[in-house]
Coordinates of C-alpha atoms and ligand atoms in Angstrom, one line a residue:
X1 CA 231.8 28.4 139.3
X2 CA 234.0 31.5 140.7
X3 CA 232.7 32.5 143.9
X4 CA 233.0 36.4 144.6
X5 CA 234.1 37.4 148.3
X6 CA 233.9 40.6 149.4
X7 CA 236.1 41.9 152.2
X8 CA 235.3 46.0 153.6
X9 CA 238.7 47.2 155.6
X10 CA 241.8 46.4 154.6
X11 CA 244.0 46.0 157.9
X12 CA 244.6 43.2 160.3
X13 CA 241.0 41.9 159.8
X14 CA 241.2 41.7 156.1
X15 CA 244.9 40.8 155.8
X16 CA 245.4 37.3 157.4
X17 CA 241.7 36.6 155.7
X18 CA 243.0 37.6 152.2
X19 CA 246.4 36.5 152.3
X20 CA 245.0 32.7 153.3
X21 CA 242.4 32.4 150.6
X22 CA 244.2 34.9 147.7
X23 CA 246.1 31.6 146.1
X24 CA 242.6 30.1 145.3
X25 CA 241.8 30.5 141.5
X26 CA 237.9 29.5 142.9
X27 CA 237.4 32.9 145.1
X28 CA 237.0 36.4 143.7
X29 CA 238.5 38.5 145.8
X30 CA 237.6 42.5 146.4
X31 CA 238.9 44.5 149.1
X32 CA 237.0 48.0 149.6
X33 CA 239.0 50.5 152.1
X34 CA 238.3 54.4 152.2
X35 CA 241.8 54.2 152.6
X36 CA 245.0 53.7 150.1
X37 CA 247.4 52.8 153.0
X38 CA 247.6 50.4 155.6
X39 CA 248.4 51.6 159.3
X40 CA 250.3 49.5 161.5
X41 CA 248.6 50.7 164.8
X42 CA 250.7 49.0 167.5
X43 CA 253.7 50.5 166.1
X44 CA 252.0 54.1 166.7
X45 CA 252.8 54.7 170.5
X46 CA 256.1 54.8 168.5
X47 CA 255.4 57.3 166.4
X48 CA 254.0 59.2 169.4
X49 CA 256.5 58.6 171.8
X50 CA 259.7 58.3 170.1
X51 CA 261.1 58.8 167.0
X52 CA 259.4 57.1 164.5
X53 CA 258.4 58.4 161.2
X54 CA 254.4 57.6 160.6
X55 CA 255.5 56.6 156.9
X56 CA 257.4 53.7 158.3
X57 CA 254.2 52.3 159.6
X58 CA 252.5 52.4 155.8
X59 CA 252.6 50.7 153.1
X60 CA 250.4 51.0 149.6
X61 CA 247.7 48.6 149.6
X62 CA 246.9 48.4 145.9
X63 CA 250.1 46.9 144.9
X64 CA 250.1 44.1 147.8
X65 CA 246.2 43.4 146.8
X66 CA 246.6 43.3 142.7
X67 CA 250.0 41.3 143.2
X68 CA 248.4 38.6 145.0
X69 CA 245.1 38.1 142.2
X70 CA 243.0 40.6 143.8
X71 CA 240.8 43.7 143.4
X72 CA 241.1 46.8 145.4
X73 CA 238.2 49.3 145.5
X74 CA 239.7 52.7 147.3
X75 CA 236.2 53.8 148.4
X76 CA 233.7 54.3 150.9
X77 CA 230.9 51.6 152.1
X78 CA 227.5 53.3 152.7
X79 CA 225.0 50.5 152.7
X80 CA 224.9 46.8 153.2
X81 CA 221.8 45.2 151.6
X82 CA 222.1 41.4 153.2
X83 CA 218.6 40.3 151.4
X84 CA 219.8 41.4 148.2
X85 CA 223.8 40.1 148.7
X86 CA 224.6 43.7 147.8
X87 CA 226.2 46.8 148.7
X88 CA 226.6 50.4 148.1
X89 CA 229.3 52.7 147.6
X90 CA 229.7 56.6 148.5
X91 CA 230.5 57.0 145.0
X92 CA 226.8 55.0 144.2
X93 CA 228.6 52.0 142.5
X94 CA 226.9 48.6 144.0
X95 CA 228.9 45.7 144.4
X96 CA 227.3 42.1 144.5
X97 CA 228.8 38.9 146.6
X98 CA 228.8 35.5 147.6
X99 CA 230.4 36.3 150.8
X100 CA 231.0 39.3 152.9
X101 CA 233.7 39.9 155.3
X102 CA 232.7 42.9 157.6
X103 CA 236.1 44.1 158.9
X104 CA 236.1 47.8 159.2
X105 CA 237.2 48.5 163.0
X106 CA 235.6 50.0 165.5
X107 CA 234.8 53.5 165.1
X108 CA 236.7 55.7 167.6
X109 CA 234.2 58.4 167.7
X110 CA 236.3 61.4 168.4
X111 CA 233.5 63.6 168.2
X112 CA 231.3 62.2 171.0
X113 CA 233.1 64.4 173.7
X114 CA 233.2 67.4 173.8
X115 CA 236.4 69.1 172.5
X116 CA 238.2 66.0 172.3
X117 CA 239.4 66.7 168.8
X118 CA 240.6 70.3 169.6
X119 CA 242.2 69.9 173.0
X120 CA 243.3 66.5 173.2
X121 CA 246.3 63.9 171.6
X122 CA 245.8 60.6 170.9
X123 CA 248.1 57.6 169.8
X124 CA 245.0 55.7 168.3
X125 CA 245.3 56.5 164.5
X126 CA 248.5 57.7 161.9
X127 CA 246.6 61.1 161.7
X128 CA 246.6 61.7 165.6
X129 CA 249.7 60.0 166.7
X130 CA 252.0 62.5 165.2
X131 CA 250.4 65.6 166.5
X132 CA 251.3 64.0 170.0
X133 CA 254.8 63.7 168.8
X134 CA 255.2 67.6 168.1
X135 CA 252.8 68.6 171.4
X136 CA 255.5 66.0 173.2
X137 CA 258.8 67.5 171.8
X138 CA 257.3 71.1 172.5
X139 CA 255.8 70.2 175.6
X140 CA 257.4 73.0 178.5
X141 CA 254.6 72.6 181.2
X142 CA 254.2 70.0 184.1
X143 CA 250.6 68.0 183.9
X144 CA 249.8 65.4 181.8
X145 CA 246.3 63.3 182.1
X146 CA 246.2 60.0 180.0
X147 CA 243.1 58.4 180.1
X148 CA 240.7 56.2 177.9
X149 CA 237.2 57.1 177.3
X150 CA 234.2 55.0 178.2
X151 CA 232.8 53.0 175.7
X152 CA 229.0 51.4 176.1
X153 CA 228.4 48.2 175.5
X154 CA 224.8 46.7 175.1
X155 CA 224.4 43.6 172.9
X156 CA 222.3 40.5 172.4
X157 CA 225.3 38.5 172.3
X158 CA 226.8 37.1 175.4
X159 CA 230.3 38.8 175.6
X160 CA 232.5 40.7 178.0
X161 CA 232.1 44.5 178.5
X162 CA 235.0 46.2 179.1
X163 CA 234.7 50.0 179.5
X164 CA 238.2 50.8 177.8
X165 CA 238.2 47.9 175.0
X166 CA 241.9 48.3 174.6
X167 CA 243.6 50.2 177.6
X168 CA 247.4 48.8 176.2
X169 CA 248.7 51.7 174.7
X170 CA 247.7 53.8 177.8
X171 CA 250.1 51.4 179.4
X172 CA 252.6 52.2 177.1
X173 CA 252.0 55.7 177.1
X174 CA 253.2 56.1 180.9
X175 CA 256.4 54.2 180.2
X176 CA 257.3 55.6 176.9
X177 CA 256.6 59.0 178.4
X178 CA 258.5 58.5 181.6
X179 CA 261.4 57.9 179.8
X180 CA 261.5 60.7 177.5
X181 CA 260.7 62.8 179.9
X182 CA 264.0 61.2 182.1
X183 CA 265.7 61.9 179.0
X184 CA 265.3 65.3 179.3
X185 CA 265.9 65.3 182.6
X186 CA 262.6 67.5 183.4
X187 CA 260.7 64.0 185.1
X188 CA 260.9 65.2 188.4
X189 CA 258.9 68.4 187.9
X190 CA 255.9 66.5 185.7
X191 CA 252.9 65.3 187.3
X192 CA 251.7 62.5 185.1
X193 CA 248.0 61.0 186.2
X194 CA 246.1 58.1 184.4
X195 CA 242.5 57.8 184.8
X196 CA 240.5 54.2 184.0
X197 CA 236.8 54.5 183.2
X198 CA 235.8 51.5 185.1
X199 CA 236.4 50.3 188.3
X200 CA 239.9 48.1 187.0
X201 CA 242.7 49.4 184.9
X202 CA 243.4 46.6 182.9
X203 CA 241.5 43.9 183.6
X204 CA 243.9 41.2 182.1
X205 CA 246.0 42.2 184.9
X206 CA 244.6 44.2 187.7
X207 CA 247.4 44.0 189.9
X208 CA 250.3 44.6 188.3
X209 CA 250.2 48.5 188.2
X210 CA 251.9 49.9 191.1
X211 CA 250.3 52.8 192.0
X212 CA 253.4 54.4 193.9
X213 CA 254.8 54.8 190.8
X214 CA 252.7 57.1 188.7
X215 CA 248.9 57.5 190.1
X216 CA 246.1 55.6 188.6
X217 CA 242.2 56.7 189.5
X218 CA 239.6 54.5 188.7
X219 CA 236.0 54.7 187.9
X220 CA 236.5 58.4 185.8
X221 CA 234.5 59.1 183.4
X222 CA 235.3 62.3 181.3
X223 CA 232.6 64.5 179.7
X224 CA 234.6 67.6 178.9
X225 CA 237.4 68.3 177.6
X226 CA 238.9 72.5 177.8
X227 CA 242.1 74.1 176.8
X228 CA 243.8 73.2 179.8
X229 CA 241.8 70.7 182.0
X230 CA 239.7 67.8 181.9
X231 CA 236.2 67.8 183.4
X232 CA 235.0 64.7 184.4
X233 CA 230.9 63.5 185.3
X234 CA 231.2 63.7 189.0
X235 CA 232.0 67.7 188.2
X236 CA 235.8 67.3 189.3
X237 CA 237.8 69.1 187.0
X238 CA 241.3 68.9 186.6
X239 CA 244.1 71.0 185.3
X240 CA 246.1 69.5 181.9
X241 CA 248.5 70.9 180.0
X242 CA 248.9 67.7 177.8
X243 CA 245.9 65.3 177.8
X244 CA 246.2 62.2 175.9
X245 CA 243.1 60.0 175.2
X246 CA 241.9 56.3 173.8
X247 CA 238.7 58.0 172.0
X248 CA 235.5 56.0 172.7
X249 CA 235.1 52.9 170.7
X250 CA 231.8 53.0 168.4
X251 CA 229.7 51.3 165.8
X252 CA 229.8 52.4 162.3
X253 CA 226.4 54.1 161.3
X254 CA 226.9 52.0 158.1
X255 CA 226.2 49.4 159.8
X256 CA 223.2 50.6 161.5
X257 CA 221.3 51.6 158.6
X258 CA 222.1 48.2 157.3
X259 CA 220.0 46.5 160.1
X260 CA 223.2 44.9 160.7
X261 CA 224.4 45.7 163.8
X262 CA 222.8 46.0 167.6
X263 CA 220.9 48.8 169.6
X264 CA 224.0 49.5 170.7
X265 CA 227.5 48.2 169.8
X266 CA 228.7 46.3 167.0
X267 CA 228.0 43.6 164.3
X268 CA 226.2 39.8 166.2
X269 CA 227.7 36.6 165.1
X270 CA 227.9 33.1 166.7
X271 CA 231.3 31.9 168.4
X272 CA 231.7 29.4 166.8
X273 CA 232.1 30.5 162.5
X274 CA 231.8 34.0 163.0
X275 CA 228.8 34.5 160.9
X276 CA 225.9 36.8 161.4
X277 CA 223.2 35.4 163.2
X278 CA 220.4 36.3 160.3
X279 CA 223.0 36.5 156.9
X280 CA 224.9 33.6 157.3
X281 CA 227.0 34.3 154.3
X282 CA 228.4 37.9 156.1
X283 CA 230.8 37.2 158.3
X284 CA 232.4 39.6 160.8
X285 CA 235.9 39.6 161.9
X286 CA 238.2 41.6 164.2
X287 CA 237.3 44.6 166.3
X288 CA 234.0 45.3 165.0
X289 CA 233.0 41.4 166.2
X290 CA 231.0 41.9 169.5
X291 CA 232.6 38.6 170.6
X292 CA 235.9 40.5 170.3
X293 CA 236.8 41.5 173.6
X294 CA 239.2 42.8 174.3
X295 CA 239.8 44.5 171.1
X296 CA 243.2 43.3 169.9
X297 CA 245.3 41.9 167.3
X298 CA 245.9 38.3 168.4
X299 CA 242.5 37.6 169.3
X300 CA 241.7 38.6 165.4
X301 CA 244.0 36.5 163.6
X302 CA 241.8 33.6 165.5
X303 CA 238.8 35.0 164.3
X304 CA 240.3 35.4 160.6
X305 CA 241.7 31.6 161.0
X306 CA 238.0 30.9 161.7
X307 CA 236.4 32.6 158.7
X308 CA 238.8 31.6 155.9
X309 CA 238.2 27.8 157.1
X310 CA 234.5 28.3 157.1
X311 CA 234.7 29.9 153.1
X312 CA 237.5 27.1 152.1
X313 CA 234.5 24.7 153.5
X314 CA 232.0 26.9 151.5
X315 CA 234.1 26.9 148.3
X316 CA 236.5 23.7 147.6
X317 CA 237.8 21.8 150.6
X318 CA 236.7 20.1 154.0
X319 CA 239.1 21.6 156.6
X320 CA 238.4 21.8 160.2
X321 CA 237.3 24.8 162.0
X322 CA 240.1 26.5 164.7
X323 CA 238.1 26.7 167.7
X324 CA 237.4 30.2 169.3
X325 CA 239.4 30.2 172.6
X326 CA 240.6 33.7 173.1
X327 CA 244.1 34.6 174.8
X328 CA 246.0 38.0 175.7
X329 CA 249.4 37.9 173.8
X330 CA 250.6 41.0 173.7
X331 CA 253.9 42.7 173.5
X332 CA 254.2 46.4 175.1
X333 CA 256.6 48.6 174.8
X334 CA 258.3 50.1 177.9
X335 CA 260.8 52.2 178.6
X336 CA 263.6 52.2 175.7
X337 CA 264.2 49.4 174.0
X338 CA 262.5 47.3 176.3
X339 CA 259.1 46.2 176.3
X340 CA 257.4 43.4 178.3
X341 CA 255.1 40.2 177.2
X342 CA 251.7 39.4 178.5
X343 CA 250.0 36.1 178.0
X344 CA 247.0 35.7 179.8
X345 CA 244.1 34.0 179.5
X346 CA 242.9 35.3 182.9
X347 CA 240.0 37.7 181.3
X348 CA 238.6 34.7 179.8
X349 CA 239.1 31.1 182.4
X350 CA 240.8 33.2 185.0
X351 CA 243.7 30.0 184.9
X352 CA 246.8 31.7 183.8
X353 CA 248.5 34.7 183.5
X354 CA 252.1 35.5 182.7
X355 CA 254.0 38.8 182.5
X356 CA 257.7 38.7 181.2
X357 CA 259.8 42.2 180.8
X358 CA 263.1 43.2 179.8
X359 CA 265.5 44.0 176.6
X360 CA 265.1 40.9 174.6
X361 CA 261.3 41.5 174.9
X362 CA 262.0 44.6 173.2
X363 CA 263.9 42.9 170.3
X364 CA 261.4 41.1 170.1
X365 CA 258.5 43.8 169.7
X366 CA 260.9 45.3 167.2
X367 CA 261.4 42.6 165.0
X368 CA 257.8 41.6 164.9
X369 CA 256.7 45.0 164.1
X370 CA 259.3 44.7 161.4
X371 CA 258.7 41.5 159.7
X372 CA 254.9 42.3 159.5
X373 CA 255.9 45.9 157.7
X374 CA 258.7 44.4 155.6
X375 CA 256.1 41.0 154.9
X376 CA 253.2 43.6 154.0
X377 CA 251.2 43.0 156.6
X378 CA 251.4 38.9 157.2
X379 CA 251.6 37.3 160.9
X380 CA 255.6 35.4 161.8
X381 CA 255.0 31.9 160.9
X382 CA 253.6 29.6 163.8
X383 CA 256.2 28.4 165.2
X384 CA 257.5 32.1 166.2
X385 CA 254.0 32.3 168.4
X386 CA 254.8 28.7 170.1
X387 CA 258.3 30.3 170.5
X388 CA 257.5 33.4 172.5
X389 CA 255.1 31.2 174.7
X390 CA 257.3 28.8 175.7
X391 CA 259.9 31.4 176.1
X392 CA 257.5 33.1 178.6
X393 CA 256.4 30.1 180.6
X394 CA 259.9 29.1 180.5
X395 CA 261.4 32.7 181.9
X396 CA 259.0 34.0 184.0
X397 CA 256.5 32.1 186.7
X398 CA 253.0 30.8 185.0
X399 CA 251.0 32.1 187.6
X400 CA 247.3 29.9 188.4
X401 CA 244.8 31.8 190.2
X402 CA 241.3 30.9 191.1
X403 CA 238.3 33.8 190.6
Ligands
FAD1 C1 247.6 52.6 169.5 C2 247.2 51.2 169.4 C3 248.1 50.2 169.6 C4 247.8 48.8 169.5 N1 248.7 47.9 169.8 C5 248.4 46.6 169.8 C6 249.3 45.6 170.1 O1 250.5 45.9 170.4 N2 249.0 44.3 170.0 C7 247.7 43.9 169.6 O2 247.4 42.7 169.6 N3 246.7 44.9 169.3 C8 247.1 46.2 169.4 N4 246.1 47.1 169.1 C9 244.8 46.7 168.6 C10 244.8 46.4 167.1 O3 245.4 47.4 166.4 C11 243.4 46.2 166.6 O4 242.8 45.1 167.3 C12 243.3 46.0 165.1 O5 243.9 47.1 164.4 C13 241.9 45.8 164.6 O6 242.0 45.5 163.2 P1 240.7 45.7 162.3 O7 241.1 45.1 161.0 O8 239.5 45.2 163.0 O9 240.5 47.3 162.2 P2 241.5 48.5 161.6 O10 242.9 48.1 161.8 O11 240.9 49.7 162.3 O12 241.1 48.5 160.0 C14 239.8 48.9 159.6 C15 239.9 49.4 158.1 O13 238.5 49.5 157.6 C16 238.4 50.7 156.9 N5 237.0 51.2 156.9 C17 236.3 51.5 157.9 N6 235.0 51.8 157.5 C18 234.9 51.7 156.2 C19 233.9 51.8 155.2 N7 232.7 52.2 155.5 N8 234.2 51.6 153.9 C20 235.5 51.2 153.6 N9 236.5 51.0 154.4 C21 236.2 51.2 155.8 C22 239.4 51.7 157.6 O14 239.8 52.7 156.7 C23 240.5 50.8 158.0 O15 241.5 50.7 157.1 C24 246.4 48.5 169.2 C25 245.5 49.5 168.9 C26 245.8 50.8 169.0 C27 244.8 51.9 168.7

């Protein structure tokens, strides 16, 4: 009999989930999303940076769902009832399932500083990152503060606990910035400052950052945000005539009224299937996962590879199960048209770590970014991944360090 999945989000988490189960005539697929577009977030530093138009990093997600056997619900989840195999909708419509897949990002809870919204830019979502395109066109003054917020982590489930969950686009941000700014030739009279919240900026890479080159303070933990300055906990406060934040990353309070999620952070499955440790048909996938850490794209597609094998299992075929071994692969954009490589698997064995830069990197950020807009939303095939690896170990020096 027809089994009926539900998946809630529609991006990255969703996506590689759908698009590998969608074929099968034995699955029912729904996807629920608040939203009616898709956002290609690493393409929004960008938007906020450069040129970019934000519609270029969109496409409509009913067409892609209903083309490939699907059904797309544009609406709002408000309660999970995992004894019942239910949930409810803002617009009180209750959906039944088989399987869940919880997929909803983190919640970057904008509100929990004060005056962040009002006084601050941000990169993070396609309603924010083009604000921070006008402030950065207009922008006449000569401080800037990037910085990410503190997030809190608290969970049952053994998993790092990074203070800024996803500090790449700050990285970004200084390059991108640096080099408009050169553009204009006004880089000499701006004072650009970055400030981590924990005692490491970046901790795939601790050392790279050289500090000569554009100041980075560690251990800053922001509380206040005014018109033109930042104020921080230890009472330091800071002038700012452009301050550009990563929001804190949150839980969903959907999830929390569902009994779903922990005290503190987000959803608890195993490591191995990604299920939830009471619902074991609800599984959880991408940057609401607690086991996701850092929050990032790559490290989600193995999570997604997980689930669909678990529900093939579930549903018609014996496959084998990926196993969960987490990497950093991650291409940044730098100054223009360049952009640099990191593949690291440092933040999890502390073994290797490699960091290749330069123009072809940047073709290569660009045509990723534009296969997986022009593909609606799928990954380059394999073989591209086992590509840009080789390329890096091959190109630049595979660095072994002991902790
Ligand atoms: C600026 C930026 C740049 C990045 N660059 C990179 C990069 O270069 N490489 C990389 O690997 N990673 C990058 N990342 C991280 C990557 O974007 C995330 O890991 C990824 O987007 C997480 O995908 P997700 O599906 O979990 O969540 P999202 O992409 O946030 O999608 C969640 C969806 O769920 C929907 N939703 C939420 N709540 C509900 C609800 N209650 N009911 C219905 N729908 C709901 C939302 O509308 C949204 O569409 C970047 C992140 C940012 C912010």
């Amino acid at each position: 009999m027809e089994k009926r999945l539900v998946i809630i989000g529609w991006w990255f988490g969703w996506l590689r989930s759908f698009y590998n189960l969608s074929w099968n005539k034995e699955l029912k697929i729904t996807l629920i999303d608040k939203r009616t577009t898709s956002s290609m977030k690493p393409a929004l530093p960008e938007v906020s940076f450069e040129w970019k138009n934000v519609a270029e990093t969109r496409f409509e997600i009913r067409w892609v769902v209903e083309s490939n056997w699907g059904i797309f619900i544009n609406d709002e989840v408000k309660l999970i009832k995992g004894d019942e195999n239910k949930l409810e909708l803002k617009s009180w419509d209750v959906i039944e399932y088989d399987f869940l897949i919880v997929a909803p990002g983190a919640n970057k809870a904008y509100s929990d500083i004060k005056w962040l919204e009002e006084f601050s830019y941000s990169m993070c979502d396609d309603k924010h990152a083009p604000k921070l395109w006008e402030a950065l066109k207009n922008f006449k003054s000569w401080k800037i503060l990037i910085w990410a917020a503190k997030s809190v982590w608290w969970n049952q489930i053994e998993a790092m606990k990074w203070e800024a969950p996803c500090e790449w686009p700050i990285w970004e941000a200084m390059y991108m910035i640096d080099h408009y700014l050169r553009k204009k030739w006004i880089r000499e009279s701006v004072d650009i400052k970055i400030f981590a919240p924990g005692p490491v900026f970046r901790w795939d890479a601790p050392n790279l950052h050289d500090s000569r080159w554009m100041p980075v303070f560690l251990d800053h933990v922001v509380s206040e945000i005014k018109e033109k300055s930042v104020v921080f906990e230890n009472w330091k406060e800071l002038e700012s005539d452009l301050t550009i934040i990563i929001p804190p990353y949150k839980w969903f309070q959907f999830l929390i009224d569902s009994n779903l999620a922990d005290e503190k952070w987000m959803l608890l499955t195993d490591k191995v299937n990604m299920r939830h440790i009471k619902y074991k048909n609800i599984f959880w996938v991408w940057d609401i996962n607690t086991v996701t850490m850092p929050k990032l794209w790559h490290i989600c597609v193995m999570e997604a590879d997980i689930v669909s094998a678990n529900l093939k299992n579930e549903v018609w075929e014996n496959v084998e199960i990926p196993k969960f071994e987490p990497e950093i692969l991650c291409i940044m954009n730098m100054w223009w048209y360049e952009a640099s490589v990191f593949l690291t698997d440092k933040a999890f064995s502390w073994k290797n770590h490699v960091f290749w830069y330069g123009k072809w990197q940047g073709i290569l950020k660009r045509q990723f970014d534009f296969y997986n807009m022009f593909t609606k939303g799928k990954m380059p095939p394999k073989f591209w991944e086992h590509f840009i690896k080789r390329a890096v170990k091959t190109f630049w020096k595979w660095e072994t360090d002991k902790k």
